Coordinates of C-alpha atoms and ligand atoms in Angstrom, one line a residue:
M1 CA 78.0 121.5 70.9
T2 CA 78.5 119.0 68.0
A3 CA 78.5 115.2 68.4
T4 CA 82.2 115.1 67.7
Q5 CA 82.9 117.1 70.9
T6 CA 81.2 114.5 73.1
R7 CA 83.6 113.4 75.9
R8 CA 83.8 109.7 76.3
V9 CA 84.3 107.6 79.4
A10 CA 84.7 103.8 79.2
L11 CA 84.1 100.8 81.4
I12 CA 86.9 98.2 80.9
G13 CA 86.0 94.7 81.9
W14 CA 84.9 91.2 80.8
P15 CA 82.0 90.8 80.8
V16 CA 80.5 94.3 81.2
E17 CA 77.0 94.0 79.8
H18 CA 75.3 93.8 83.2
S19 CA 77.0 96.7 84.8
M20 CA 74.9 99.4 86.4
S21 CA 77.5 102.1 85.8
P22 CA 76.4 103.3 82.4
T23 CA 72.9 104.0 83.6
M24 CA 74.3 105.8 86.7
H25 CA 76.9 107.9 85.0
N26 CA 74.8 108.8 81.9
A27 CA 72.0 109.9 84.2
A28 CA 74.5 112.1 86.0
F29 CA 75.9 113.6 82.8
A30 CA 72.3 114.4 81.6
A31 CA 71.4 115.9 84.9
L32 CA 74.3 118.4 84.7
D33 CA 73.8 118.9 81.0
L34 CA 77.3 117.6 80.2
D35 CA 78.0 116.4 76.7
W36 CA 79.7 113.2 78.0
R37 CA 79.0 109.6 77.3
Y38 CA 79.8 106.5 79.3
E39 CA 80.4 103.4 77.1
L40 CA 81.1 99.8 77.6
L41 CA 84.5 98.5 76.5
P42 CA 84.5 94.7 76.7
I43 CA 88.1 93.6 76.9
E44 CA 89.0 89.9 77.1
P45 CA 91.3 88.6 79.9
D46 CA 95.0 89.2 79.0
R47 CA 94.1 92.1 76.6
V48 CA 94.2 94.9 79.1
A49 CA 97.1 96.6 77.3
T50 CA 94.9 97.0 74.3
A51 CA 92.3 98.7 76.4
V52 CA 94.8 101.2 77.8
A53 CA 96.2 101.9 74.3
R54 CA 92.6 102.6 73.1
L55 CA 92.1 105.0 76.0
R56 CA 95.1 107.0 74.9
I57 CA 94.6 106.8 71.1
E58 CA 90.8 107.4 71.0
G59 CA 90.9 110.4 73.4
F60 CA 88.8 109.0 76.2
R61 CA 88.5 111.3 79.3
G62 CA 88.5 108.6 81.8
A63 CA 87.5 105.0 82.6
N64 CA 86.2 102.6 85.2
V65 CA 87.9 99.2 85.5
T66 CA 86.2 96.1 86.6
A67 CA 87.0 92.3 86.8
P68 CA 89.2 90.8 85.7
H69 CA 91.4 93.8 84.9
K70 CA 91.6 95.8 88.2
E71 CA 95.0 94.5 89.2
A72 CA 96.6 93.9 85.7
V73 CA 95.8 97.4 84.5
M74 CA 98.1 99.0 87.1
S75 CA 101.4 98.3 85.3
Y76 CA 100.2 100.1 82.2
L77 CA 99.4 103.4 83.9
D78 CA 101.7 106.4 84.5
D79 CA 100.9 106.9 88.1
L80 CA 98.8 105.4 91.0
T81 CA 97.2 107.1 94.0
E82 CA 98.3 105.9 97.5
A83 CA 94.9 104.1 97.9
A84 CA 95.3 102.2 94.6
K85 CA 98.9 101.2 95.5
A86 CA 97.9 100.0 99.0
I87 CA 94.8 98.2 97.9
G88 CA 96.6 96.7 94.9
A89 CA 93.8 97.5 92.5
V90 CA 92.5 100.3 90.2
N91 CA 88.8 100.9 89.6
T92 CA 89.0 104.4 88.1
I93 CA 91.4 105.9 85.5
E94 CA 91.9 109.7 85.3
V95 CA 93.2 111.1 82.0
R96 CA 95.4 114.1 83.1
G97 CA 96.8 115.6 79.9
A98 CA 98.9 112.7 78.4
R99 CA 99.1 110.9 81.7
L100 CA 96.8 108.1 82.9
I101 CA 96.4 108.1 86.7
G102 CA 95.0 105.0 88.5
H103 CA 92.7 105.6 91.4
N104 CA 90.7 103.3 93.7
T105 CA 87.4 104.9 94.8
D106 CA 86.0 101.7 96.5
A107 CA 87.7 102.5 99.9
D108 CA 86.2 106.0 100.1
G109 CA 83.0 104.7 98.6
S110 CA 82.7 102.2 101.5
V111 CA 83.3 104.8 104.2
A112 CA 80.8 107.2 102.4
A113 CA 78.2 104.4 102.5
L114 CA 78.7 104.0 106.2
L115 CA 78.5 107.7 106.8
H116 CA 75.3 107.9 104.7
A117 CA 73.9 105.3 107.2
R118 CA 75.1 107.7 110.0
F119 CA 77.8 105.2 111.1
R120 CA 81.2 106.8 112.0
V121 CA 84.3 104.6 111.7
R122 CA 86.6 106.5 114.0
G123 CA 87.5 104.5 117.1
V124 CA 85.3 101.4 116.3
R125 CA 86.1 97.7 116.3
A126 CA 85.3 96.0 113.0
A127 CA 85.1 92.4 111.9
V128 CA 85.5 91.9 108.2
V129 CA 84.5 88.6 106.6
G130 CA 86.4 87.8 103.4
A131 CA 89.8 89.0 102.1
G132 CA 89.3 89.6 98.4
G133 CA 89.2 92.9 96.5
G134 CA 86.2 94.3 98.3
A135 CA 87.7 93.5 101.7
R136 CA 90.9 95.2 100.7
A137 CA 89.1 98.4 99.8
A138 CA 86.9 98.3 102.9
V139 CA 89.8 97.6 105.3
F140 CA 91.8 100.5 103.7
G141 CA 88.9 102.8 104.3
L142 CA 88.5 101.6 107.9
L143 CA 92.2 102.1 108.7
Q144 CA 92.3 105.5 107.0
D145 CA 89.3 106.8 108.9
G146 CA 90.6 105.7 112.3
A147 CA 89.1 102.3 113.2
K148 CA 90.6 101.1 116.4
E149 CA 90.9 97.4 115.5
V150 CA 90.0 95.3 112.5
W151 CA 89.6 91.5 112.6
L152 CA 89.9 89.7 109.3
L153 CA 88.0 86.5 109.1
N154 CA 88.6 84.4 106.0
R155 CA 88.2 80.7 105.2
S156 CA 91.8 80.6 103.9
A157 CA 94.4 82.3 106.2
R158 CA 96.9 82.9 103.4
R159 CA 94.8 85.6 101.7
A160 CA 93.9 87.4 104.9
E161 CA 97.5 87.3 106.0
A162 CA 98.6 88.9 102.7
L163 CA 95.9 91.6 103.2
A164 CA 97.2 92.3 106.7
H165 CA 100.8 92.4 105.5
D166 CA 100.0 94.8 102.7
L167 CA 97.7 97.2 104.6
D168 CA 98.7 97.2 108.3
C169 CA 101.2 99.4 110.2
R170 CA 101.0 102.2 107.6
D171 CA 100.8 104.9 110.3
G172 CA 103.7 103.5 112.4
G173 CA 101.4 102.6 115.3
P174 CA 100.7 99.2 116.7
P175 CA 99.1 96.7 114.3
R176 CA 95.4 97.2 114.0
L177 CA 94.7 94.1 111.9
R178 CA 94.3 90.6 113.3
V179 CA 93.7 87.5 111.1
L180 CA 91.3 84.8 112.2
L181 CA 90.2 81.7 110.4
L182 CA 86.5 81.9 109.5
T183 CA 84.5 79.5 111.6
V184 CA 81.0 79.8 113.1
E185 CA 82.7 80.3 116.5
T186 CA 85.1 83.0 115.4
L187 CA 82.3 84.7 113.5
L188 CA 79.9 84.8 116.6
E189 CA 82.7 85.8 118.9
S190 CA 83.9 88.7 116.7
A191 CA 80.3 89.9 116.1
R192 CA 79.8 90.0 119.8
A193 CA 82.9 92.0 120.4
A194 CA 82.7 94.3 117.4
D195 CA 80.8 97.5 116.6
L196 CA 80.7 96.8 112.9
L197 CA 80.5 93.6 110.8
I198 CA 81.4 94.0 107.2
H199 CA 80.6 91.1 104.9
T200 CA 82.6 91.0 101.7
T201 CA 82.2 87.4 100.4
P202 CA 79.8 86.5 97.6
V203 CA 77.7 84.3 99.9
G204 CA 74.1 85.4 99.5
M205 CA 74.6 87.1 96.1
W206 CA 71.9 86.6 93.5
P207 CA 71.0 83.9 92.3
H208 CA 72.0 82.3 95.6
S209 CA 70.1 84.8 97.6
S210 CA 68.9 82.3 100.3
A211 CA 72.5 81.8 101.5
S212 CA 74.0 83.6 104.5
I213 CA 77.3 83.3 106.4
W214 CA 75.3 83.8 109.6
P215 CA 73.9 80.6 111.2
D216 CA 70.1 80.2 111.5
A217 CA 68.4 80.5 114.9
V218 CA 71.2 82.7 116.3
P219 CA 70.2 86.4 116.5
L220 CA 72.8 88.9 115.6
P221 CA 73.9 91.2 118.5
A222 CA 71.5 94.1 118.5
H223 CA 74.2 96.7 119.1
L224 CA 76.0 95.7 115.8
A225 CA 75.9 97.6 112.5
V226 CA 76.1 95.0 109.6
F227 CA 77.4 96.3 106.2
D228 CA 77.0 93.8 103.4
L229 CA 78.9 94.8 100.2
I230 CA 76.5 92.8 98.1
Y231 CA 74.0 95.0 96.3
N232 CA 72.1 92.3 94.4
P233 CA 69.7 91.6 96.1
P234 CA 69.4 95.0 97.8
E235 CA 68.5 93.2 101.1
T236 CA 70.6 90.0 101.5
R237 CA 69.6 87.2 103.8
L238 CA 72.3 88.4 106.2
L239 CA 70.9 91.9 106.2
R240 CA 67.4 90.6 106.9
Q241 CA 68.8 88.5 109.8
A242 CA 70.4 91.7 111.1
R243 CA 67.3 93.8 110.7
E244 CA 65.1 91.1 112.4
S245 CA 67.6 90.9 115.3
G246 CA 67.4 94.7 115.9
A247 CA 70.9 95.4 114.4
Q248 CA 71.5 98.1 111.9
A249 CA 71.5 96.8 108.3
I250 CA 73.5 98.6 105.6
G251 CA 73.3 97.4 101.9
G252 CA 76.0 97.5 99.2
L253 CA 74.2 99.8 96.8
E254 CA 75.3 102.9 98.6
M255 CA 79.0 101.9 98.2
L256 CA 78.5 101.3 94.5
V257 CA 76.8 104.7 94.2
H258 CA 79.6 106.5 96.1
Q259 CA 82.5 104.9 94.3
G260 CA 80.8 106.2 91.1
V261 CA 80.2 109.6 92.6
L262 CA 83.9 109.9 93.4
A263 CA 84.9 108.7 89.9
F264 CA 82.5 111.2 88.3
Q265 CA 84.1 114.0 90.3
I266 CA 87.6 112.9 89.2
W267 CA 86.7 112.9 85.5
T268 CA 84.6 116.0 85.3
G269 CA 85.8 118.1 88.2
R270 CA 82.1 118.7 89.0
T271 CA 80.1 117.8 92.1
A272 CA 78.2 114.7 91.3
P273 CA 74.4 114.6 91.5
V274 CA 74.3 111.9 94.2
A275 CA 70.5 111.5 94.3
V276 CA 70.3 111.2 90.5
M277 CA 73.0 108.5 90.5
R278 CA 71.3 106.6 93.4
E279 CA 68.0 106.7 91.7
A280 CA 69.6 105.5 88.4
A281 CA 71.4 102.7 90.2
E282 CA 68.2 101.5 91.8
R283 CA 66.5 101.6 88.4
A284 CA 69.3 99.6 86.8
L285 CA 69.2 97.1 89.7
A286 CA 65.5 96.7 89.3
A287 CA 65.9 96.1 85.6
L288 CA 68.3 93.2 86.4
G289 CA 65.4 91.6 88.2
A290 CA 66.9 91.7 91.7
Ligands
NAP1 P1 86.9 88.2 95.6 O1 88.1 89.1 95.4 O2 86.7 87.0 94.7 O3 86.9 87.7 97.2 C1 85.9 86.9 97.7 C2 86.3 86.6 99.1 O4 85.1 85.8 99.6 C3 87.5 85.7 99.4 O5 88.1 86.1 100.5 C4 86.9 84.3 99.5 O6 87.7 83.5 100.4 C5 85.6 84.6 100.1 N1 84.6 83.5 99.8 C6 84.2 83.2 98.6 N2 83.2 82.2 98.7 C7 83.1 81.9 100.0 C8 82.4 81.0 100.7 N3 81.5 80.2 100.2 N4 82.5 81.0 102.1 C9 83.4 81.8 102.7 N5 84.1 82.7 102.1 C10 84.0 82.8 100.7 O7 85.5 89.1 95.5 P2 85.3 90.6 95.8 O8 85.7 91.4 94.5 O9 85.9 91.0 97.1 O10 83.7 90.7 95.9 C11 83.0 90.1 96.9 C12 81.6 90.6 97.0 O11 81.6 92.0 97.3 C13 80.8 90.5 95.7 O12 79.5 90.1 96.1 C14 80.8 91.8 95.1 O13 79.7 92.1 94.3 C15 80.8 92.7 96.4 N6 81.4 94.0 96.1 C16 80.6 95.1 96.2 C17 81.1 96.4 96.0 C18 80.2 97.5 96.1 O14 80.5 98.6 95.5 N7 79.1 97.4 96.8 C19 82.5 96.6 95.7 C20 83.3 95.4 95.7 C21 82.8 94.2 95.9 P3 89.1 82.8 99.9 O15 90.1 83.8 100.0 O16 89.3 81.7 100.9 O17 88.9 82.3 98.5

């Protein structure tokens, strides 16, 4: 195969330099001996139309989309999956002939991360802290996979109410989402009553790794599974508190890997080499100095 036949996939975002996706996807392409290349496409805020035009003109075979373009890109695409529409964000673009299709693989990625940790979502009660993009994907995944109830805890009610409005009642049944203002009391109470606690705020993310939403000197309930979407550091303070309390601790790296696995399969039609992608993501994370 000649160099001119190399199939290109782009990451659209600003900034993109610290992304772990190129390492992860290029390792997967190499492992399957595919002549594909994952490239960075830094696109300034408000210039997302340019990025989409470049995808079409330069013959890219797909793309990932990251901050700040995940919402803005939607209006430039030809079609959106149900997940992307409901979540209100696109993280993966499929090039299907002349059409660009917007997907969101974060929701299935979050459920896959839970399954990898042998946690099944069907019938559980979950407390989700935060109401941003990560929370939207996680909540969509929970509802789609049959969670019984989901409590949304956020410091500002407005954003959590918007999330509940957009995602609840999609199956015509009773509402499964309930909004609570995030306080120490609501957090402790929800954690006691829930099977699963999903943390989706940036609290505890590098370089502020000593921070946690969970108060000191209070053990987490040992029956709980705690899923922190943060992957840098791999074990957040919250996850350490969970582990030391005897609760199950699940880190965000597996979600990052699985959203990538799903994107890879959308672009190439091939089964992704999950172990290769996980190992590459761990390597990229270590290189960031986590
Ligand atoms: P986002 O859209 O900016 O939302 C952040 C949420 O956290 C908001 O609800 C915000 O509350 C809340 N928040 C921010 N600072 C807070 C604080 N000091 N105390 C309490 N709540 C606070 O961010 P995002 O895109 O959802 O990302 C959040 C985290 O998830 C990041 O660490 C990101 O790396 C991670 N993430 C990981 C994956 C993965 O694949 N593992 C995927 C997506 C996201 P307000 O609404 O009140 O502002």
